[in-house]
XYZ file of C-alpha atoms in Angstrom:
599
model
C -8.394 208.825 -129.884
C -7.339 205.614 -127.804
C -8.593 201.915 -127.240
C -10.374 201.238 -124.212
C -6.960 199.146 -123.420
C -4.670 202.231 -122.621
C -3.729 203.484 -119.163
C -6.350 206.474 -117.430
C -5.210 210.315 -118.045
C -4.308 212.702 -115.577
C -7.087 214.772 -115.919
C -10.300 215.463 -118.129
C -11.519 218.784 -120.532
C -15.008 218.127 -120.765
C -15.833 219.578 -124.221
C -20.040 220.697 -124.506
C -20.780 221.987 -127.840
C -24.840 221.860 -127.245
C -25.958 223.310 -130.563
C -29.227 221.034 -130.845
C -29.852 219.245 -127.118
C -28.212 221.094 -124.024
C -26.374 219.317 -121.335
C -25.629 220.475 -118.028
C -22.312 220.721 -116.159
C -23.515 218.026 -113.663
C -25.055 215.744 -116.617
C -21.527 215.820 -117.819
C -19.519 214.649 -114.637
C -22.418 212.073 -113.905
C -22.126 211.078 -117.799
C -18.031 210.268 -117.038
C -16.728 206.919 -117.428
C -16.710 205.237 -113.860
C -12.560 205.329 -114.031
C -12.449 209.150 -114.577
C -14.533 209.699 -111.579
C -12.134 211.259 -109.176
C -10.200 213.132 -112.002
C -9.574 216.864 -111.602
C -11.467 218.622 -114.793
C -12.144 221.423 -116.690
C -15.303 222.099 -118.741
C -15.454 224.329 -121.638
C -19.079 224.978 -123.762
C -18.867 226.568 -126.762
C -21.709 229.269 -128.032
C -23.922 228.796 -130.699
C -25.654 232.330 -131.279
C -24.232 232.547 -135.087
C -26.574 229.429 -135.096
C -29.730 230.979 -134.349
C -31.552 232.199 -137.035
C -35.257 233.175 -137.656
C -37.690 230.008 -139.458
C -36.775 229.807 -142.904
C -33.524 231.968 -142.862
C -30.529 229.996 -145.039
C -27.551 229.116 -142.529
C -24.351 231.150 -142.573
C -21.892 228.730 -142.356
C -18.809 230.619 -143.210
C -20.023 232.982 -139.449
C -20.520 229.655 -137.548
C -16.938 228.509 -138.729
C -15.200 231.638 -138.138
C -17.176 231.812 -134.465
C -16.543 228.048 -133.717
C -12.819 228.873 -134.589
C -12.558 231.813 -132.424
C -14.042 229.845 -129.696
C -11.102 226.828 -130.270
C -8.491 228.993 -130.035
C -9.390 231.248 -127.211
C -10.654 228.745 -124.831
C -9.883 225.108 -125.831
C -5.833 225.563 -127.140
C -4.441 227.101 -124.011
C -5.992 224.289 -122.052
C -4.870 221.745 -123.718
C -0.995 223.870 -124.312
C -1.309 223.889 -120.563
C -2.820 220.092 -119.850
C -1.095 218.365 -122.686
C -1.503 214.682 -120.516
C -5.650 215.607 -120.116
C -7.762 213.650 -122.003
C -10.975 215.445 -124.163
C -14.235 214.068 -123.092
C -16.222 215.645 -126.083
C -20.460 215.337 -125.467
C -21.740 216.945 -128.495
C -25.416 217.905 -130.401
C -24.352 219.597 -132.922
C -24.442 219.731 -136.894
C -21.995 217.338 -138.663
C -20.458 220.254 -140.647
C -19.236 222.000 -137.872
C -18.661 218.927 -135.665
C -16.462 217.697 -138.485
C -14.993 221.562 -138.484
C -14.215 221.211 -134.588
C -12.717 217.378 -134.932
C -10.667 218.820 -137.439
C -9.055 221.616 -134.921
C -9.036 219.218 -132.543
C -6.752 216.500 -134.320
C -5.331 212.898 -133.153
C -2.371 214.536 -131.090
C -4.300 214.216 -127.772
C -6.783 211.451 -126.193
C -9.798 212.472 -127.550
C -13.373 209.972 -125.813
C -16.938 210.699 -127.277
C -19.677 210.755 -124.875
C -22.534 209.751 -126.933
C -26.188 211.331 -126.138
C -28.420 207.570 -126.013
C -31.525 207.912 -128.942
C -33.278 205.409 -127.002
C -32.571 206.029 -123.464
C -32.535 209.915 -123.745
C -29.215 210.005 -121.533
C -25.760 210.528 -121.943
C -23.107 207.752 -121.772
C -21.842 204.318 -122.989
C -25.450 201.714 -122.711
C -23.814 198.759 -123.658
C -26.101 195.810 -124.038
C -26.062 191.952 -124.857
C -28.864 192.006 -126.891
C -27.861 194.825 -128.797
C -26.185 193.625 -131.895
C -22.394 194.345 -133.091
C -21.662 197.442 -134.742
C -19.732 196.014 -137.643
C -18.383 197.438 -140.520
C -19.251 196.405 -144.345
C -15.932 195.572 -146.170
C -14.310 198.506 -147.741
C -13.322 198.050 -151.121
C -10.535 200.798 -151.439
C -8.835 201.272 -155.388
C -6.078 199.552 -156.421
C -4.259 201.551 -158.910
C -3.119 205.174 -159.213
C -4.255 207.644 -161.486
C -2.968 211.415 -161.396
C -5.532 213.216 -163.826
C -7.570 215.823 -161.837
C -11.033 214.909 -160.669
C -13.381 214.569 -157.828
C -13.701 211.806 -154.744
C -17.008 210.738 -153.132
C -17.044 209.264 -149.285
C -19.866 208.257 -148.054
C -20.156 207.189 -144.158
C -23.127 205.627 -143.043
C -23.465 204.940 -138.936
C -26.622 206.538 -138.092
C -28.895 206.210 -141.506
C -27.427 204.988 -144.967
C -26.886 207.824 -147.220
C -28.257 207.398 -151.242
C -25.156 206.909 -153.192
C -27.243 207.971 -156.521
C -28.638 211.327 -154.565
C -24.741 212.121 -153.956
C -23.694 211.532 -157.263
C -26.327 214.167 -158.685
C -24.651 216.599 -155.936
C -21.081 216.533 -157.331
C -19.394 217.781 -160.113
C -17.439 215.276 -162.428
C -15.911 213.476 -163.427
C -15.253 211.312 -159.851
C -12.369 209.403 -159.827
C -13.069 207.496 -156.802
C -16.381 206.878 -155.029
C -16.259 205.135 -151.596
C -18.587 203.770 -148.816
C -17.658 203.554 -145.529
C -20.909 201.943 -143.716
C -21.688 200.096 -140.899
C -23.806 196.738 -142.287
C -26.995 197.654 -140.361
C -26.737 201.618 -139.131
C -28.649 203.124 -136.309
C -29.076 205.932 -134.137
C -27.660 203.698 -131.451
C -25.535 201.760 -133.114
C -22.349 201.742 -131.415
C -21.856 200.342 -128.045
C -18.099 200.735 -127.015
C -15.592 203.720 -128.615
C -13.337 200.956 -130.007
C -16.690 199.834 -132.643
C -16.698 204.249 -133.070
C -12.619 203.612 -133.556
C -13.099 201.195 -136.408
C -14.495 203.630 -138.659
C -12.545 206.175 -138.253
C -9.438 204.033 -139.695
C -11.449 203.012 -142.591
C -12.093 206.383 -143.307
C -8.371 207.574 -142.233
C -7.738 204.430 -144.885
C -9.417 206.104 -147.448
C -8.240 209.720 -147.152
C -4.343 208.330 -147.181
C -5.738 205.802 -150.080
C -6.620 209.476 -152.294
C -4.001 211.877 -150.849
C -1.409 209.000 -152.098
C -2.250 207.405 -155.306
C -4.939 210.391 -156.743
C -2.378 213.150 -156.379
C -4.639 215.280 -158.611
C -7.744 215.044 -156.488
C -8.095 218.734 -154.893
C -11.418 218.129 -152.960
C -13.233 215.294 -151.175
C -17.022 215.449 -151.322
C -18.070 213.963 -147.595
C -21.617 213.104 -147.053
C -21.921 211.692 -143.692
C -24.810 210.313 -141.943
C -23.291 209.811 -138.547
C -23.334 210.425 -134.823
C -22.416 213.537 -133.983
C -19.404 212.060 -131.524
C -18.994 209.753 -135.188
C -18.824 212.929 -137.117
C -16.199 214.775 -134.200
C -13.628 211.721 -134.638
C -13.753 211.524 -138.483
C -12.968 215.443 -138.508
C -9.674 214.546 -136.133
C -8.717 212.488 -139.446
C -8.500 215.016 -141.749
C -4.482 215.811 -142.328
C -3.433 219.323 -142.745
C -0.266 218.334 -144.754
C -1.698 214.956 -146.129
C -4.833 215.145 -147.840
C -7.065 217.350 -150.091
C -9.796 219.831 -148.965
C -13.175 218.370 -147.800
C -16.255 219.458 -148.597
C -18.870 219.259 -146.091
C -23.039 219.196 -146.983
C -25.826 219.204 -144.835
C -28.536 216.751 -145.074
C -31.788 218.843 -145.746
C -35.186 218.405 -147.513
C -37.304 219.781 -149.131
C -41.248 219.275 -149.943
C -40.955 220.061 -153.245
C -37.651 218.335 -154.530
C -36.868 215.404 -151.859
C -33.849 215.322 -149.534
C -30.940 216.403 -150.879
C -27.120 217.421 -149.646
C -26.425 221.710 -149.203
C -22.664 222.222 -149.592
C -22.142 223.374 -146.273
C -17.898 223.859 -144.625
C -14.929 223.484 -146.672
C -12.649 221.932 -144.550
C -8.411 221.636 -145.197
C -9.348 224.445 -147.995
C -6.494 226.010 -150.174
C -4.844 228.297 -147.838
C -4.013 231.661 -149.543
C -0.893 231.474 -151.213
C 2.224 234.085 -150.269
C 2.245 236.287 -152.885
C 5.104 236.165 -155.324
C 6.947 239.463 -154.970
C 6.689 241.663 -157.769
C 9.398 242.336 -160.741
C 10.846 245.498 -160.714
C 9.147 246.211 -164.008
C 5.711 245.944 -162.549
C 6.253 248.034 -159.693
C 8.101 250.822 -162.054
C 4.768 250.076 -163.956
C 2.434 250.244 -160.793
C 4.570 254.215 -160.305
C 4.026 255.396 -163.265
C 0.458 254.609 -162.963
C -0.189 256.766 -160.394
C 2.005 259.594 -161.875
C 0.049 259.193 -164.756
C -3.267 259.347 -162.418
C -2.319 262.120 -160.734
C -1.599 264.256 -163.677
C -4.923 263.632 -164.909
C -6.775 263.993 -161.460
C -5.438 267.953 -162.345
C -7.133 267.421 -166.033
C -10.361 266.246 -163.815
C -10.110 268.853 -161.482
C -9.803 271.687 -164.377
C -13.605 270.503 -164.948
C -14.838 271.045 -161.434
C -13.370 274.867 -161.895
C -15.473 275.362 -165.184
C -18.763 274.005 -164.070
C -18.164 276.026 -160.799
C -17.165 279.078 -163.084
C -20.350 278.499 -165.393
C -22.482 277.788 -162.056
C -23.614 274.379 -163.565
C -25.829 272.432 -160.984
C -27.064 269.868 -162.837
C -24.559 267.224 -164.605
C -26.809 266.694 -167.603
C -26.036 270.372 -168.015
C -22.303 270.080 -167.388
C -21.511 267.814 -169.492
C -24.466 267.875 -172.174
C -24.934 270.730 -174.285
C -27.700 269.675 -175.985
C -31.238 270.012 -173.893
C -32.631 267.279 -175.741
C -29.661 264.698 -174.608
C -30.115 265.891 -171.201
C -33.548 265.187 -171.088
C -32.695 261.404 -171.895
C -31.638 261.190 -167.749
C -34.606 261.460 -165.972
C -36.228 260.396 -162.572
C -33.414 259.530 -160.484
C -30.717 260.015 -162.776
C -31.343 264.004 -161.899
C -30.200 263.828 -158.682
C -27.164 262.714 -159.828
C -24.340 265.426 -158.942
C -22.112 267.179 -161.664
C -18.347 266.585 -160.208
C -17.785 269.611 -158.417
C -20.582 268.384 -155.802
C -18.620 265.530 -155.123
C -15.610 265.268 -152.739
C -13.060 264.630 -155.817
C -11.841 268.729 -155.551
C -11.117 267.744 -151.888
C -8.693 264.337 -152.845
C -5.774 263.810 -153.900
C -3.880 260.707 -154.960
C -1.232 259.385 -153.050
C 1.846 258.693 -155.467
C 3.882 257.151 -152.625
C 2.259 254.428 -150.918
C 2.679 251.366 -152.874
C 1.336 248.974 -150.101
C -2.745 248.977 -149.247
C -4.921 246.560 -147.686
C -8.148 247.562 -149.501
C -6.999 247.373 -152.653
C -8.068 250.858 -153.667
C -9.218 253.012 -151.097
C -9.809 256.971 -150.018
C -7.769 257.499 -146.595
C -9.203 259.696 -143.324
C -6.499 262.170 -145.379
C -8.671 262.212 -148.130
C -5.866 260.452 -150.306
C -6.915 257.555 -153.404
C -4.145 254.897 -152.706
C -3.728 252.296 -154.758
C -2.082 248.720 -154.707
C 1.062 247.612 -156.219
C -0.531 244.320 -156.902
C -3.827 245.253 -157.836
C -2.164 247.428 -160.063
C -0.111 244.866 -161.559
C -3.021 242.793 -162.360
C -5.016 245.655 -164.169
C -2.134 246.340 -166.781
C -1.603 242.364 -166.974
C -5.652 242.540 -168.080
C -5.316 246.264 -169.893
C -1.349 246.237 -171.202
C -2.228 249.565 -173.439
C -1.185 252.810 -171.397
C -4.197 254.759 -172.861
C -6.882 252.681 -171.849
C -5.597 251.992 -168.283
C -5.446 255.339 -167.606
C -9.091 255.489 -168.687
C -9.586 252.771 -166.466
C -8.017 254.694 -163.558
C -10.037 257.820 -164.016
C -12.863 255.831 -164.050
C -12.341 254.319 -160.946
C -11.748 257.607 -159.563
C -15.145 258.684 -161.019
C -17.165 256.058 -159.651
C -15.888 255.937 -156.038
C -16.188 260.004 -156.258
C -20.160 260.125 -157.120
C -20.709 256.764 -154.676
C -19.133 259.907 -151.970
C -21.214 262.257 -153.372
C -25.390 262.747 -152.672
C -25.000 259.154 -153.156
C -23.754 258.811 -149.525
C -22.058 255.477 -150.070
C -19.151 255.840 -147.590
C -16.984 253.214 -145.638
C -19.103 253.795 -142.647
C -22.901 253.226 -144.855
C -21.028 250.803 -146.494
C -21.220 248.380 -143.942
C -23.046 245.145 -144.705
C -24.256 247.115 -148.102
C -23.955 243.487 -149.527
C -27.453 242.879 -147.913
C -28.797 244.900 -150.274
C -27.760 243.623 -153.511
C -30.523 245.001 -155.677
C -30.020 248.234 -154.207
C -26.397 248.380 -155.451
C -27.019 246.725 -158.783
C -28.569 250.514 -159.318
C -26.557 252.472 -157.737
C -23.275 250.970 -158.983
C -25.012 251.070 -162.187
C -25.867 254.861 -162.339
C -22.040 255.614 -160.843
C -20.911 253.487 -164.080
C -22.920 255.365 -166.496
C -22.190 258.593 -165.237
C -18.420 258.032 -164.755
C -18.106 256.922 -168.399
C -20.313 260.321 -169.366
C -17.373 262.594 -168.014
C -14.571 260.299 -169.384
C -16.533 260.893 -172.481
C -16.094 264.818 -172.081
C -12.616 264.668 -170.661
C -11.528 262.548 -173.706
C -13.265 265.471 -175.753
C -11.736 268.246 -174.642
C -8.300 266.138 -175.657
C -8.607 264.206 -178.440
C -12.039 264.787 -180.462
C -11.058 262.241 -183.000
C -11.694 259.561 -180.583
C -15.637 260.459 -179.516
C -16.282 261.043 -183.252
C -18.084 257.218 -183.201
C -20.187 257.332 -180.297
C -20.877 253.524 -179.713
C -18.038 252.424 -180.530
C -16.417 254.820 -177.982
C -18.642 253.665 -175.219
C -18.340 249.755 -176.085
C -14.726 250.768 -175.802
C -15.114 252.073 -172.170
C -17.273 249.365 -171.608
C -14.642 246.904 -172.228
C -12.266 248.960 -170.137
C -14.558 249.325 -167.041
C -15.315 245.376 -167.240
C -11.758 244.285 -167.407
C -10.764 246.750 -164.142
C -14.141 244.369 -162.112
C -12.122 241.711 -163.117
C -8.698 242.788 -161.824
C -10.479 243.142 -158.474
C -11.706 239.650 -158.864
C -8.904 238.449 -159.909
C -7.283 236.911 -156.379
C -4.405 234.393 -158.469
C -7.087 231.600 -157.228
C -9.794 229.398 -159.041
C -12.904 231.318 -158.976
C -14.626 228.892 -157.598
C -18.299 230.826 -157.330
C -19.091 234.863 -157.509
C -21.889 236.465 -155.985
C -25.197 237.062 -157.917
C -25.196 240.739 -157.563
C -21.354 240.612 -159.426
C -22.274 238.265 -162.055
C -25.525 240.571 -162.588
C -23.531 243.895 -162.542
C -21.051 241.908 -165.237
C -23.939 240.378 -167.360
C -25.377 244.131 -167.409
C -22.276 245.280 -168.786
C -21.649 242.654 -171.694
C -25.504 242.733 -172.541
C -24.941 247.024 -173.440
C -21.223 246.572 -175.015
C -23.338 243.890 -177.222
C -26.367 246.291 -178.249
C -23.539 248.719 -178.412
C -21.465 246.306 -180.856
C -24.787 246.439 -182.900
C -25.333 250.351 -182.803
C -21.976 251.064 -184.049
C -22.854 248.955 -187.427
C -25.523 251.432 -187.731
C -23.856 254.389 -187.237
C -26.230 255.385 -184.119
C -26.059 258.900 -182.956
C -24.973 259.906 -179.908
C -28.353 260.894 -178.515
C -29.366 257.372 -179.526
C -26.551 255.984 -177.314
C -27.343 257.991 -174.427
C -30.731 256.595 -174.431
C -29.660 253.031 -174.343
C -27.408 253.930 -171.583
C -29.893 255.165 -169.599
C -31.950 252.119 -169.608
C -30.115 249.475 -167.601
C -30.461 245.939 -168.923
C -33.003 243.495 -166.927
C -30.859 240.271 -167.653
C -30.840 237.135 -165.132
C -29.077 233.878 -164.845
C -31.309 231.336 -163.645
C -29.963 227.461 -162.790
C -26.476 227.129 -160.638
C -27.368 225.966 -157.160
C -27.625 229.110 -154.987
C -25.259 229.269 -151.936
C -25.823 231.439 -148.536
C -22.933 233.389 -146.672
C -22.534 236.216 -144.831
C -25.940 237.637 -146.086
C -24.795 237.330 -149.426
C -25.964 235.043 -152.264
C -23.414 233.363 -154.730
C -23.574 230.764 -157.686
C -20.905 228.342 -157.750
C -19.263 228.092 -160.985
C -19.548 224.286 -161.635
C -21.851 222.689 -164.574
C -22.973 219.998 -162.777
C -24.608 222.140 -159.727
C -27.021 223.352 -162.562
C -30.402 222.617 -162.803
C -32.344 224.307 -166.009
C -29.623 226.550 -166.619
C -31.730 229.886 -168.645
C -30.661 233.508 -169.198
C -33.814 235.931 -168.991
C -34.016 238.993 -170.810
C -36.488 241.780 -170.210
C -36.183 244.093 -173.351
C -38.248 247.022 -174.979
C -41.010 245.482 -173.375
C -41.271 242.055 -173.650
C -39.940 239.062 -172.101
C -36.961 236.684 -173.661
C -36.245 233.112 -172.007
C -32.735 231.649 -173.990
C -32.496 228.039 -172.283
C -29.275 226.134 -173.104
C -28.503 225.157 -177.199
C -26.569 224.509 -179.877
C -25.746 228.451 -179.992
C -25.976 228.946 -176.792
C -24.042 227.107 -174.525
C -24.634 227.779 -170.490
C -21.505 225.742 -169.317
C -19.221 227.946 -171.785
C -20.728 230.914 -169.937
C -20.092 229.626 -166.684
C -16.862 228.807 -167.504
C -15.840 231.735 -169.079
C -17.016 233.392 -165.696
C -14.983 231.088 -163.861
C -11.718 231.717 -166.414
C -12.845 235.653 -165.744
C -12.873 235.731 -169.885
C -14.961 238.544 -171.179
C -14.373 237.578 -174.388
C -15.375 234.317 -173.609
C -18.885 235.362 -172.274
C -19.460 238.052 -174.965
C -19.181 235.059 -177.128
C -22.323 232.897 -175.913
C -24.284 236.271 -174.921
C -23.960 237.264 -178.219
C -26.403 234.559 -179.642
C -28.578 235.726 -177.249
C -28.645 239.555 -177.827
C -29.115 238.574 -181.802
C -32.188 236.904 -180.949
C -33.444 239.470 -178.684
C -32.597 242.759 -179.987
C -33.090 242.264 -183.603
């Protein structure tokens, strides 16, 4: 970005990103400033399919990012690595989000000229007029002190409309350390006449992000809420340091009949970039081998049951694995079709003892091989440091994935935008739980009797197990910032039976009596935390203050339970346990809950 006072460039990228309003090549080269007129050019338009989207459908900004930043860096970058002394002639209609996003990969390094689209006139270009008044800034009143406790920062820039500082406030999470205005003193859709009037605001605002990144060193996120041109919007993104200042978070201005116009977190700009991970200690990867050793000899110990249901021609798992009739009968309806374990692929697997290194995590190869991760191992004995009751955890795993290949037909192929479908596999991940922890019931049997002998306790036991492996696959080393409804279901589901369980055990409940609470999955909902679109999926950010009428519904035995936020029961602890990926934590403010309900 330059003052009208510096020399011409050599040559022009004319940069279209026509999102809302098309242009034309030839409205673009009439559109040029009269001194670029006999420059040579180039014009690049970036495509806005991941835009389109049928009425009513939520946006998916994390596609639009990841297609606008495709589109930078295969056909903007090597024009301007090979036209370095070009200038950028940008003529945008596009969202603020992603025109911030694009400003951002477009930085201060290289002349960068707006092109603004006239509200008025309907035409591109500069309309400068005497009677038009001054596009002056209100004074900015930046902070005068330091302060390094963690918080949150508010900017609000306001050149087209004047955004609601109260509305914004509701929006973020506290507390806010610093809350700014950056705002012309009377905005308007045609409001600035000359780029040098567009220039003055983006200093202020460059102003304030060097006034956080330097005296708030604590800050880790800047909530922007910008009601600006979209050229306005492209040169404020070009502010945003890489090295200098904290992640910005980007809404969209929306509204809505029933609640009034509010602000949808939209891009995170700047974001945390993933950290390198810390190399393991030589303990945890001896730990991380033995693992699988200890895996492997107990895939054998697995695979001796596939020979005696084959031998006894079992082809129901019910039968298999429950030798009573009348606890078989508690799994019925889709339950039956089920398979015992020789129907699914595990007799034709193996685990892989060797590879240490694997991108999914956990994963059956084309060889048919489970590998597992070094890391992700380390993380599950940092969550379950007894050898017993990892190794439960590890033949559960195997159990689940092995039934998901089964009739159940949930391969990497099917598997394929499943997330789409989240109530789909709420039930099917919840029937590949169940019946994984029946045949670590019978394997732990047929070994050590003493330890089935209490029935519910046994199964809140595994319960605990098989919650604590979810969370070493959630557990990144980052905040958890938000988790998808379907998780948080699957682990509310899980807590909700390990706390009826916790009260069968007190009651010395048979085993037949355990089976049938097993078999009836647990309608439980969270109801309140702003919901948030991406890639199909739907998440809840983990942050009190994007709650509105925070409840936890309960369908049980038949009738309906609503537990709203109390003394007892405490909504932000449960969120926050979720976010500290504390079981305990969450068992804790559930628990007042499942007193009140199953009584």
């Amino acid at each position: 970005m330059h003052p009208s006072d510096t020399p011409p460039p050599r040559g022009l990228i004319l940069l279209s990103q026509p999102e809302l309003l098309n242009i034309s090549p030839d409205e673009m080269t009439d559109a040029r400033p009269e001194a670029y007129r006999d420059l040579p050019y180039r014009i690049v338009e970036f495509n806005h399919d991941e835009s389109f989207r049928p009425p009513g459908a939520p946006r998916n900004w994390s596609a639009e990012q990841r297609a606008l930043d495709e589109q930078f860096h295969t056909s903007v970058k090597p024009l301007r690595d090979k036209y370095p002394d070009y200038s950028l002639l940008y003529f945008g209609s596009s969202s603020v989000p992603l025109t911030l996003y694009l400003g951002y990969l477009l930085e201060t390094w290289q002349r960068l000229e707006v092109i603004p689209r006239h509200h008025e006139a309907r035409t591109w270009g500069w309309h400068p007029s005497q009677e038009s008044r001054p596009a002056r800034l209100a004074p900015l009143q930046l902070p005068d002190f330091k302060d390094r406790s963690p918080g949150e920062a508010i900017i609000r820039v306001s050149t087209s409309h004047r955004v609601d500082a109260q509305v914004t406030r509701d929006v973020v999470p506290g507390p806010v350390l610093v809350d700014l205005d950056i705002a012309l003193e009377h905005p308007s859709e045609d409001a600035f006449s000359t780029m040098d009037e567009m220039l003055d605001v983006t200093r202020a605002f460059r102003q304030a992000l060097d006034c956080i990144g330097d005296n708030f060193k604590s800050i880790k996120r800047v909530h922007l809420f910008a009601s600006v041109q979209t050229g306005m919007a492209l040169l404020l993104g070009a502010q945003i340091s890489k090295t200098m200042h904290p992640a910005v978070q980007t809404y969209q201005y929306t509204r809505s009949s029933e609640e009034g116009p509010y602000h949808a977190p939209a891009l995170l700009i700047n974001g945390p970039r993933t950290p390198e991970p810390v190399a393991l200690r030589p303990e945890e990867v001896a730990q991380a081998a033995l693992d699988r050793e200890n895996l492997d000899r107990d895939f054998r110990r697995m695979k001796g049951q596939v020979r005696r249901e084959q031998g006894e021609g079992r082809t129901s798992w019910p039968d298999a694995i429950l030798r009573n009739p009348a606890e078989g009968a508690v799994f019925a309806g889709m339950w039956k079709k089920l398979p015992p374990l020789w129907k699914t692929p595990l007799n034709q697997t193996k685990i892989d003892v060797a590879t240490r290194e694997v991108e999914d995590t956990f994963r059956l190869n084309p060889a048919s091989e489970w590998q597992i991760d070094d890391r992700w191992l380390a993380r599950l004995a940092c969550r379950i440091p007894e050898e017993v009751s990892r190794r439960r955890a590890l033949r559960m795993l195997v159990l689940h994935e092995a039934v998901h290949r089964g009739p159940q037909a949930l391969t990497r192929t099917s598997s394929k935008g499943i997330g789409r479908f989240p109530k789909v596999l709420e039930e099917m991940d919840y029937h590949s739980d169940v019946w994984g922890m029946l045949y670590e019931h019978t394997l732990t049997a047929s070994e050590s009797p003493e330890d089935v002998e209490r029935p519910a306790l046994f199964f809140r036991d595994l319960i605990h197990t098989a919650t604590e492996t979810m969370w070493a696959f959630d557990d990144d080393g980052q905040p958890l910032r938000r988790i998808q409804v379907r998780r948080l279901n699957r682990y509310l589901i899980w807590y909700w039976q390990y706390l009826l369980l916790e009260a069968a055990a007190m009651q010395q409940t048979s085993f037949h009596d355990v089976l049938v609470l097993l078999a009836q999955r647990p309608l439980i909902e969270l109801a309140g935390p702003t919901l948030i679109t991406e890639d199909e999926r739907v998440y809840f950010p983990l942050d009190p203050a994007l709650v509105t009428t925070p409840e936890v519904c309960v369908y049980h035995e038949g009738r309906l339970y609503r537990h709203g936020a109390r003394y007892d029961f405490s909504i932000t602890a449960l969120l926050d346990g979720v976010r500290e990926r504390n079981g305990e934590a969450i068992l804790e403010v559930l628990r007042a809950a499942a007193e009140q309900t199953a009584r």
